[in-house]
Amino acid sequence: VLVHAQALLTSGPQGRTDYIEADLRDPAKILEAARRTLDFDRPIALVLAAVLHFIEDEEAYPVVRQLVEALPSGSHLVLSHLSADLNPVAINKVADTFRKRGFSFVLRRREEIGRFLSDNGLEPLEPGIVPSRHWRPDHAADATEARGAAPEHLEELDHLDQGQYVSIAEATDEDVNIFVTVARKP
Ligand SMILES: C[S@@+](CC[C@H](N)C(=O)[O-])C[C@H]1O[C@@H](n2cnc3c(N)ncnc32)[C@H](O)[C@@H]1O
């Protein structure tokens, strides 16, 4: 991935881009690299998609604080976070398989996800911190068709994997297991 990204994600007349290899638990390294490409005098989008569940509280909250502190006013945090609030049985099975292999896997409650915002003075945009399918699903595509899945193949998958093929318009909260929010730094 790194080699392909460095070959393809290059800067050009349309804009500047960069791809770095770094551990999220080392925000200083990420910020140092980001400053070489991004203009920190203008609003920045910080996207933490389905990654904070790999980091324990002692590091996760300080990491987000350090990253958000570096951003100028008007920046936004885009956050998605796995949770056991919605379908505990299915997601705890996933968590167990990771933990057995030595990974941290922290399924935070909605309030705990909210702390990434409130601790840093971030203001959530409407509709707040919601299961992903509720976050402005205005361009719902038929995922089964889009992914070209054969119906007989779908039946072989467990409930969680079948979820990848459910249209967002038909998905339930039990299918998604993930909260999403976008919040603005005043
Ligand atoms: C569920 S995937 C999400 C990928 C992508 N953000 C998305 O939403 O499609 C989780 C990713 O987090 C990465 N990851 C896990 N721990 C990490 C860490 N400490 N620092 C940086 N990345 C990490 C994994 O390698 C994996 O690519």
Coordinates of N, CA and C and ligand atoms in Angstrom, one line a residue:
V1 N 0.8 -1.2 0.0 CA 0.0 0.0 0.0 C 0.9 1.2 0.0
L2 N 1.9 1.2 0.8 CA 2.8 2.4 0.9 C 3.5 2.7 -0.4
V3 N 4.0 1.7 -1.1 CA 4.7 1.9 -2.3 C 3.7 2.4 -3.4
H4 N 2.5 1.8 -3.5 CA 1.6 2.3 -4.5 C 1.1 3.7 -4.2
A5 N 0.9 4.0 -2.9 CA 0.5 5.3 -2.5 C 1.5 6.4 -2.9
Q6 N 2.8 6.0 -2.6 CA 3.8 7.0 -2.9 C 4.0 7.2 -4.4
A7 N 3.6 6.2 -5.2 CA 3.7 6.3 -6.6 C 2.5 7.1 -7.2
L8 N 1.4 6.9 -6.6 CA 0.1 7.4 -7.2 C -0.4 8.7 -6.6
L9 N -0.2 8.8 -5.2 CA -0.7 10.0 -4.6 C 0.4 11.1 -4.6
T10 N 0.6 11.6 -5.8 CA 1.6 12.7 -5.9 C 1.0 14.0 -6.1
S11 N 1.7 15.1 -5.8 CA 1.1 16.4 -6.0 C 1.1 16.8 -7.4
G12 N 0.2 17.7 -7.8 CA 0.1 18.1 -9.2 C -0.6 19.5 -9.2
P13 N -0.9 20.0 -10.4 CA -1.5 21.3 -10.5 C -2.9 21.3 -9.8
Q14 N -3.5 20.2 -9.6 CA -4.9 20.2 -9.0 C -4.7 20.4 -7.5
G15 N -3.6 20.0 -6.9 CA -3.4 20.1 -5.5 C -2.3 19.3 -5.0
R16 N -2.1 19.4 -3.6 CA -0.9 18.7 -3.0 C -1.4 17.6 -2.2
T17 N -0.7 16.5 -2.2 CA -1.1 15.4 -1.4 C 0.1 14.6 -0.9
D18 N 0.0 13.9 0.1 CA 1.1 13.1 0.6 C 0.6 11.9 1.3
Y19 N 1.4 10.9 1.5 CA 1.0 9.7 2.2 C 2.2 9.3 3.0
I20 N 2.0 9.2 4.3 CA 3.1 8.8 5.2 C 2.8 7.5 5.9
E21 N 3.8 6.8 6.4 CA 3.6 5.7 7.2 C 3.9 6.1 8.6
A22 N 2.9 6.0 9.5 CA 3.1 6.4 10.9 C 2.1 5.8 11.8
D23 N 2.4 5.6 13.0 CA 1.5 5.1 14.0 C 0.7 6.2 14.6
L24 N -0.6 6.0 14.7 CA -1.5 7.1 15.2 C -1.1 7.5 16.6
R25 N -0.4 6.6 17.3 CA 0.0 6.9 18.7 C 1.2 7.8 18.7
D26 N 1.7 8.2 17.5 CA 2.8 9.2 17.5 C 2.3 10.4 16.7
P27 N 1.4 11.2 17.4 CA 0.8 12.3 16.6 C 1.9 13.4 16.3
A28 N 3.0 13.5 17.0 CA 4.0 14.5 16.7 C 4.6 14.2 15.3
K29 N 4.8 13.0 15.0 CA 5.4 12.6 13.7 C 4.4 12.9 12.6
I30 N 3.1 12.6 12.9 CA 2.1 12.9 11.9 C 1.9 14.4 11.6
L31 N 1.9 15.2 12.7 CA 1.8 16.6 12.5 C 3.0 17.2 11.8
E32 N 4.2 16.7 12.1 CA 5.4 17.2 11.4 C 5.3 17.0 9.9
A33 N 4.9 15.8 9.6 CA 4.8 15.4 8.2 C 3.6 16.2 7.5
A34 N 2.5 16.4 8.2 CA 1.4 17.1 7.6 C 1.7 18.5 7.3
R35 N 2.5 19.1 8.2 CA 2.9 20.5 8.0 C 3.7 20.8 6.7
R36 N 4.3 19.7 6.2 CA 5.0 19.9 4.9 C 4.1 20.0 3.7
T37 N 2.8 19.5 3.9 CA 1.9 19.5 2.8 C 0.7 20.4 3.0
L38 N 0.2 20.5 4.2 CA -1.0 21.2 4.5 C -0.7 22.6 5.0
D39 N -1.6 23.5 4.7 CA -1.5 24.9 5.2 C -2.3 25.0 6.5
F40 N -1.5 25.1 7.6 CA -2.2 25.1 9.0 C -2.8 26.4 9.3
D41 N -2.8 27.4 8.4 CA -3.5 28.7 8.6 C -4.9 28.6 8.1
R42 N -5.3 27.5 7.4 CA -6.6 27.3 6.8 C -7.2 26.0 7.4
P43 N -8.6 26.0 7.5 CA -9.3 24.8 8.1 C -8.8 23.5 7.5
I44 N -8.7 22.5 8.3 CA -8.2 21.2 7.9 C -9.3 20.2 8.4
A45 N -9.4 19.1 7.6 CA -10.3 18.0 8.0 C -9.4 16.9 8.5
L46 N -9.7 16.5 9.7 CA -9.0 15.4 10.4 C -9.9 14.2 10.3
V47 N -9.6 13.2 9.6 CA -10.5 12.0 9.4 C -9.9 10.8 10.2
L48 N -10.6 10.4 11.2 CA -10.2 9.2 12.0 C -11.3 8.2 11.8
A49 N -11.2 7.4 10.7 CA -12.2 6.5 10.3 C -11.9 5.1 10.8
A50 N -12.7 4.6 11.7 CA -12.6 3.2 12.2 C -11.2 2.8 12.6
V51 N -10.5 3.7 13.4 CA -9.1 3.4 13.8 C -8.9 3.5 15.3
L52 N -9.7 4.4 15.9 CA -9.5 4.6 17.4 C -9.8 3.4 18.3
H53 N -10.6 2.5 17.7 CA -10.9 1.3 18.6 C -9.6 0.4 18.8
F54 N -8.6 0.7 18.0 CA -7.3 -0.1 18.2 C -6.4 0.5 19.3
I55 N -6.9 1.6 19.9 CA -6.0 2.3 20.8 C -6.7 2.5 22.2
E56 N -5.9 2.1 23.2 CA -6.5 2.1 24.6 C -6.7 3.6 25.0
D57 N -7.6 3.8 26.0 CA -7.9 5.1 26.5 C -6.7 6.0 26.8
E58 N -5.7 5.4 27.5 CA -4.6 6.2 28.0 C -3.9 6.9 26.9
E59 N -4.0 6.3 25.7 CA -3.3 6.9 24.5 C -4.3 7.6 23.6
A60 N -5.5 7.0 23.4 CA -6.5 7.5 22.4 C -6.9 9.0 22.7
Y61 N -7.3 9.2 24.0 CA -7.7 10.6 24.3 C -6.6 11.7 24.1
P62 N -5.4 11.4 24.7 CA -4.3 12.4 24.4 C -3.9 12.5 23.0
V63 N -4.0 11.4 22.2 CA -3.6 11.5 20.8 C -4.6 12.5 20.0
V64 N -5.9 12.3 20.3 CA -6.8 13.1 19.6 C -6.7 14.6 20.1
R65 N -6.4 14.8 21.4 CA -6.2 16.1 21.9 C -5.1 16.8 21.2
Q66 N -4.0 16.1 21.0 CA -2.8 16.7 20.4 C -3.0 17.0 18.9
L67 N -3.7 16.2 18.2 CA -4.0 16.4 16.8 C -5.0 17.6 16.7
V68 N -6.0 17.6 17.5 CA -7.0 18.7 17.3 C -6.4 20.0 17.8
E69 N -5.6 20.0 18.8 CA -5.0 21.3 19.3 C -4.2 22.0 18.2
A70 N -3.6 21.2 17.3 CA -2.8 21.7 16.2 C -3.6 22.4 15.1
L71 N -4.9 22.1 15.1 CA -5.7 22.5 13.9 C -6.2 24.0 14.1
P72 N -6.3 24.7 13.1 CA -6.9 26.1 13.2 C -8.4 26.1 13.4
S73 N -8.9 27.2 13.8 CA -10.3 27.4 13.9 C -11.0 27.1 12.6
G74 N -12.2 26.5 12.7 CA -13.0 26.2 11.4 C -12.6 24.8 10.9
S75 N -11.6 24.1 11.5 CA -11.3 22.7 11.1 C -12.4 21.8 11.6
H76 N -12.4 20.6 11.0 CA -13.4 19.6 11.4 C -12.8 18.3 11.7
L77 N -13.3 17.6 12.6 CA -13.0 16.2 12.9 C -14.1 15.3 12.3
V78 N -13.7 14.4 11.5 CA -14.6 13.4 11.0 C -14.3 12.1 11.7
L79 N -15.2 11.5 12.4 CA -14.9 10.4 13.3 C -15.9 9.3 13.1
S80 N -15.4 8.0 12.8 CA -16.2 6.9 12.9 C -15.6 5.9 13.9
H81 N -16.4 5.3 14.7 CA -15.9 4.5 15.8 C -16.8 3.3 16.1
L82 N -16.2 2.1 16.2 CA -16.9 0.9 16.5 C -17.4 0.9 17.9
S83 N -18.6 0.3 18.1 CA -19.2 0.3 19.4 C -20.0 -1.0 19.6
A84 N -20.1 -1.3 20.9 CA -21.0 -2.5 21.2 C -22.4 -2.1 21.6
D85 N -22.7 -0.8 21.5 CA -24.0 -0.3 21.9 C -25.1 -0.9 21.0
L86 N -24.8 -1.2 19.7 CA -25.8 -1.5 18.7 C -26.1 -3.0 18.6
N87 N -25.0 -3.8 18.4 CA -25.2 -5.2 18.2 C -24.0 -5.9 19.0
P88 N -24.1 -6.0 20.3 CA -23.0 -6.4 21.1 C -22.5 -7.8 20.8
V89 N -23.4 -8.8 20.5 CA -23.0 -10.1 20.2 C -22.1 -10.2 19.0
A90 N -22.5 -9.6 17.9 CA -21.7 -9.7 16.7 C -20.4 -9.0 16.8
I91 N -20.4 -7.8 17.4 CA -19.1 -7.0 17.4 C -18.2 -7.6 18.4
N92 N -18.7 -8.1 19.5 CA -17.8 -8.7 20.5 C -17.1 -9.9 20.0
K93 N -17.7 -10.7 19.1 CA -17.1 -11.8 18.4 C -15.9 -11.3 17.6
V94 N -16.1 -10.2 16.9 CA -15.0 -9.6 16.1 C -13.9 -9.1 17.0
A95 N -14.3 -8.5 18.1 CA -13.3 -8.0 19.1 C -12.4 -9.1 19.6
D96 N -13.1 -10.2 19.9 CA -12.4 -11.4 20.5 C -11.3 -11.9 19.5
T97 N -11.7 -12.0 18.2 CA -10.7 -12.5 17.3 C -9.5 -11.6 17.2
F98 N -9.7 -10.3 17.3 CA -8.5 -9.4 17.3 C -7.7 -9.5 18.6
R99 N -8.4 -9.5 19.8 CA -7.7 -9.6 21.0 C -6.9 -10.9 21.2
K100 N -7.5 -12.0 20.7 CA -6.8 -13.3 20.7 C -5.4 -13.2 20.0
R101 N -5.4 -12.3 19.0 CA -4.1 -12.1 18.2 C -3.3 -11.0 18.7
G102 N -3.6 -10.5 19.9 CA -2.8 -9.6 20.6 C -3.0 -8.1 20.3
F103 N -4.1 -7.8 19.6 CA -4.5 -6.4 19.3 C -5.3 -5.8 20.4
S104 N -5.1 -4.5 20.7 CA -6.1 -3.8 21.5 C -7.4 -3.7 20.7
F105 N -8.5 -3.7 21.4 CA -9.8 -3.5 20.6 C -10.8 -2.9 21.6
V106 N -11.0 -1.6 21.5 CA -11.8 -0.9 22.5 C -13.1 -0.5 21.9
L107 N -14.2 -1.2 22.3 CA -15.5 -0.8 21.8 C -16.1 0.2 22.7
R108 N -16.0 1.5 22.3 CA -16.5 2.6 23.1 C -18.0 2.8 23.0
R109 N -18.5 3.2 24.2 CA -19.9 3.6 24.2 C -20.1 4.9 23.5
R110 N -21.3 5.3 23.2 CA -21.6 6.5 22.5 C -21.0 7.7 23.3
E111 N -21.2 7.7 24.7 CA -20.8 8.8 25.5 C -19.2 8.9 25.5
E112 N -18.6 7.7 25.4 CA -17.1 7.7 25.4 C -16.6 8.2 24.1
I113 N -17.3 8.0 23.0 CA -17.0 8.5 21.7 C -17.2 10.1 21.8
G114 N -18.2 10.5 22.4 CA -18.5 11.9 22.6 C -17.4 12.6 23.3
R115 N -16.7 12.0 24.2 CA -15.6 12.6 24.9 C -14.5 13.1 23.9
F116 N -14.3 12.4 22.8 CA -13.3 12.9 21.8 C -13.7 14.3 21.3
L117 N -15.0 14.6 21.4 CA -15.4 16.0 21.0 C -15.4 16.9 22.2
S118 N -16.1 16.5 23.2 CA -16.3 17.4 24.4 C -15.0 17.8 25.0
D119 N -14.1 16.9 25.2 CA -12.8 17.2 25.8 C -12.0 18.2 25.0
N120 N -12.3 18.4 23.7 CA -11.6 19.3 22.9 C -12.4 20.5 22.4
G121 N -13.5 20.7 23.0 CA -14.4 21.8 22.7 C -14.9 21.8 21.3
L122 N -15.1 20.6 20.7 CA -15.6 20.5 19.3 C -17.1 20.4 19.3
E123 N -17.7 21.1 18.3 CA -19.2 21.2 18.2 C -19.7 20.2 17.1
P124 N -20.5 19.2 17.5 CA -21.0 18.3 16.5 C -21.9 18.9 15.5
L125 N -21.8 18.6 14.3 CA -22.8 19.0 13.3 C -24.0 18.1 13.4
E126 N -25.2 18.6 12.9 CA -26.4 17.7 12.9 C -26.1 16.5 11.9
P127 N -26.6 15.3 12.3 CA -27.4 14.9 13.4 C -26.6 14.4 14.6
G128 N -25.4 14.9 14.8 CA -24.7 14.5 16.1 C -23.9 13.3 15.9
I129 N -23.9 12.5 17.0 CA -23.1 11.2 17.0 C -24.2 10.1 16.8
V130 N -24.2 9.5 15.6 CA -25.3 8.6 15.3 C -24.8 7.3 14.6
P131 N -25.5 6.2 14.7 CA -25.1 5.0 13.9 C -24.9 5.5 12.4
S132 N -23.9 5.0 11.7 CA -23.5 5.5 10.5 C -24.6 5.7 9.5
R133 N -25.6 4.8 9.4 CA -26.6 4.9 8.4 C -27.5 6.1 8.6
H134 N -27.5 6.7 9.8 CA -28.3 7.9 10.0 C -27.6 9.2 9.6
W135 N -26.3 9.1 9.3 CA -25.6 10.3 9.0 C -25.8 10.8 7.5
R136 N -26.9 11.5 7.3 CA -27.2 12.1 6.0 C -27.1 11.1 4.9
P137 N -27.9 10.0 4.9 CA -27.8 9.0 3.9 C -28.6 9.4 2.6
D138 N -28.2 10.5 2.0 CA -29.0 11.1 0.9 C -28.7 10.5 -0.4
H139 N -27.6 9.8 -0.5 CA -27.2 9.2 -1.8 C -27.1 7.7 -1.7
A140 N -28.2 7.1 -1.1 CA -28.1 5.6 -0.9 C -28.1 4.8 -2.2
A141 N -27.0 4.0 -2.4 CA -26.9 3.2 -3.6 C -27.3 1.8 -3.1
D142 N -27.6 0.9 -4.1 CA -27.9 -0.5 -3.8 C -26.5 -1.1 -3.7
A143 N -26.1 -1.5 -2.5 CA -24.8 -2.0 -2.3 C -24.6 -3.4 -2.9
T144 N -25.6 -4.2 -2.9 CA -25.5 -5.5 -3.5 C -25.1 -5.4 -4.9
E145 N -25.8 -4.5 -5.6 CA -25.6 -4.3 -7.1 C -24.2 -3.7 -7.3
A146 N -23.9 -2.7 -6.5 CA -22.6 -2.0 -6.6 C -21.5 -2.9 -6.4
R147 N -21.6 -3.8 -5.5 CA -20.5 -4.7 -5.2 C -20.5 -6.0 -6.0
G148 N -21.6 -6.2 -6.9 CA -21.7 -7.3 -7.7 C -21.7 -8.7 -7.0
A149 N -22.4 -8.7 -5.9 CA -22.5 -9.9 -5.1 C -23.6 -10.9 -5.6
A150 N -23.3 -12.1 -5.7 CA -24.3 -13.1 -6.1 C -25.1 -13.5 -4.9
P151 N -26.4 -13.7 -5.0 CA -27.2 -14.0 -3.9 C -26.8 -15.3 -3.2
E152 N -26.3 -16.3 -3.9 CA -25.9 -17.5 -3.3 C -24.6 -17.3 -2.4
H153 N -23.8 -16.4 -2.9 CA -22.6 -16.1 -2.1 C -23.0 -15.4 -0.8
L154 N -23.9 -14.5 -0.9 CA -24.4 -13.7 0.3 C -24.8 -14.7 1.5
E155 N -25.6 -15.7 1.1 CA -26.1 -16.6 2.1 C -25.0 -17.3 2.9
E156 N -23.8 -17.5 2.3 CA -22.7 -18.2 3.0 C -22.1 -17.3 4.0
L157 N -22.3 -16.0 4.0 CA -21.6 -15.1 4.9 C -22.4 -15.0 6.2
D158 N -21.6 -14.6 7.3 CA -22.3 -14.4 8.6 C -22.9 -13.0 8.5
H159 N -23.7 -12.8 9.6 CA -24.6 -11.6 9.6 C -23.7 -10.3 9.4
L160 N -22.6 -10.2 10.0 CA -21.8 -9.0 10.0 C -21.2 -8.8 8.6
D161 N -20.8 -9.9 7.9 CA -20.2 -9.7 6.6 C -21.3 -9.4 5.6
Q162 N -22.5 -10.0 5.8 CA -23.6 -9.7 4.9 C -23.9 -8.2 4.9
G163 N -23.6 -7.6 6.1 CA -23.9 -6.1 6.2 C -23.2 -5.3 5.2
Q164 N -22.1 -5.8 4.7 CA -21.4 -5.0 3.6 C -22.2 -4.8 2.4
Y165 N -23.2 -5.7 2.2 CA -24.0 -5.7 0.9 C -25.4 -5.2 1.1
V166 N -25.7 -4.7 2.3 CA -27.0 -4.2 2.6 C -27.1 -2.7 2.1
S167 N -28.1 -2.4 1.4 CA -28.2 -1.0 1.0 C -28.4 -0.2 2.3
I168 N -27.8 1.0 2.3 CA -27.9 1.9 3.5 C -29.4 2.2 3.8
A169 N -30.2 2.2 2.7 CA -31.6 2.5 2.9 C -32.3 1.4 3.7
E170 N -31.8 0.2 3.6 CA -32.4 -1.0 4.2 C -31.7 -1.5 5.5
A171 N -30.5 -0.9 5.7 CA -29.7 -1.4 6.9 C -30.4 -1.0 8.2
T172 N -30.2 -1.8 9.2 CA -30.7 -1.5 10.6 C -29.5 -1.1 11.4
D173 N -29.8 -0.5 12.6 CA -28.7 -0.2 13.5 C -27.8 -1.4 13.9
E174 N -28.4 -2.6 13.9 CA -27.7 -3.8 14.3 C -26.7 -4.2 13.2
D175 N -27.0 -3.7 11.9 CA -26.1 -4.0 10.8 C -24.8 -3.2 10.8
V176 N -24.8 -2.1 11.5 CA -23.7 -1.2 11.3 C -22.6 -1.2 12.4
N177 N -23.0 -1.2 13.6 CA -22.0 -1.3 14.7 C -21.0 -0.1 14.8
I178 N -21.4 0.9 14.2 CA -20.4 2.0 14.1 C -21.1 3.4 14.2
F179 N -20.6 4.2 15.1 CA -21.1 5.6 15.2 C -20.2 6.5 14.4
V180 N -20.9 7.5 13.9 CA -20.2 8.5 13.0 C -20.6 9.9 13.5
T181 N -19.6 10.8 13.4 CA -19.9 12.2 13.7 C -18.9 13.1 12.9
V182 N -19.4 14.3 12.7 CA -18.5 15.3 12.2 C -18.6 16.5 13.1
A183 N -17.5 17.0 13.6 CA -17.5 18.1 14.6 C -16.6 19.2 14.2
R184 N -17.0 20.5 14.5 CA -16.3 21.6 14.1 C -15.5 22.2 15.3
K185 N -14.3 22.7 15.0 CA -13.5 23.4 16.0 C -13.8 24.8 15.9
P186 N -14.4 25.4 17.0 CA -14.8 26.8 16.9 C -13.6 27.8 16.6
Ligands
LIG1 C1 -11.0 -0.8 10.0 S1 -9.6 -0.2 9.1 C2 -10.1 1.4 8.6 C3 -9.4 1.9 7.3 C4 -9.9 3.2 6.8 N1 -9.7 4.3 7.7 C5 -11.4 3.1 6.4 O1 -12.2 3.7 7.1 O2 -11.7 2.4 5.4 C6 -8.5 0.2 10.4 C7 -7.1 0.6 10.0 O3 -6.4 1.2 11.1 C8 -5.0 0.8 11.0 N2 -4.4 1.0 12.3 C9 -4.6 0.2 13.4 N3 -3.8 0.6 14.4 C10 -3.2 1.7 14.0 C11 -2.3 2.7 14.6 N4 -1.9 2.5 15.8 N5 -1.8 3.7 13.8 C12 -2.2 3.8 12.5 N6 -3.1 3.0 11.9 C13 -3.5 2.0 12.6 C14 -5.1 -0.6 10.4 O4 -3.8 -0.9 9.8 C15 -6.2 -0.5 9.4 O5 -5.7 -0.1 8.1

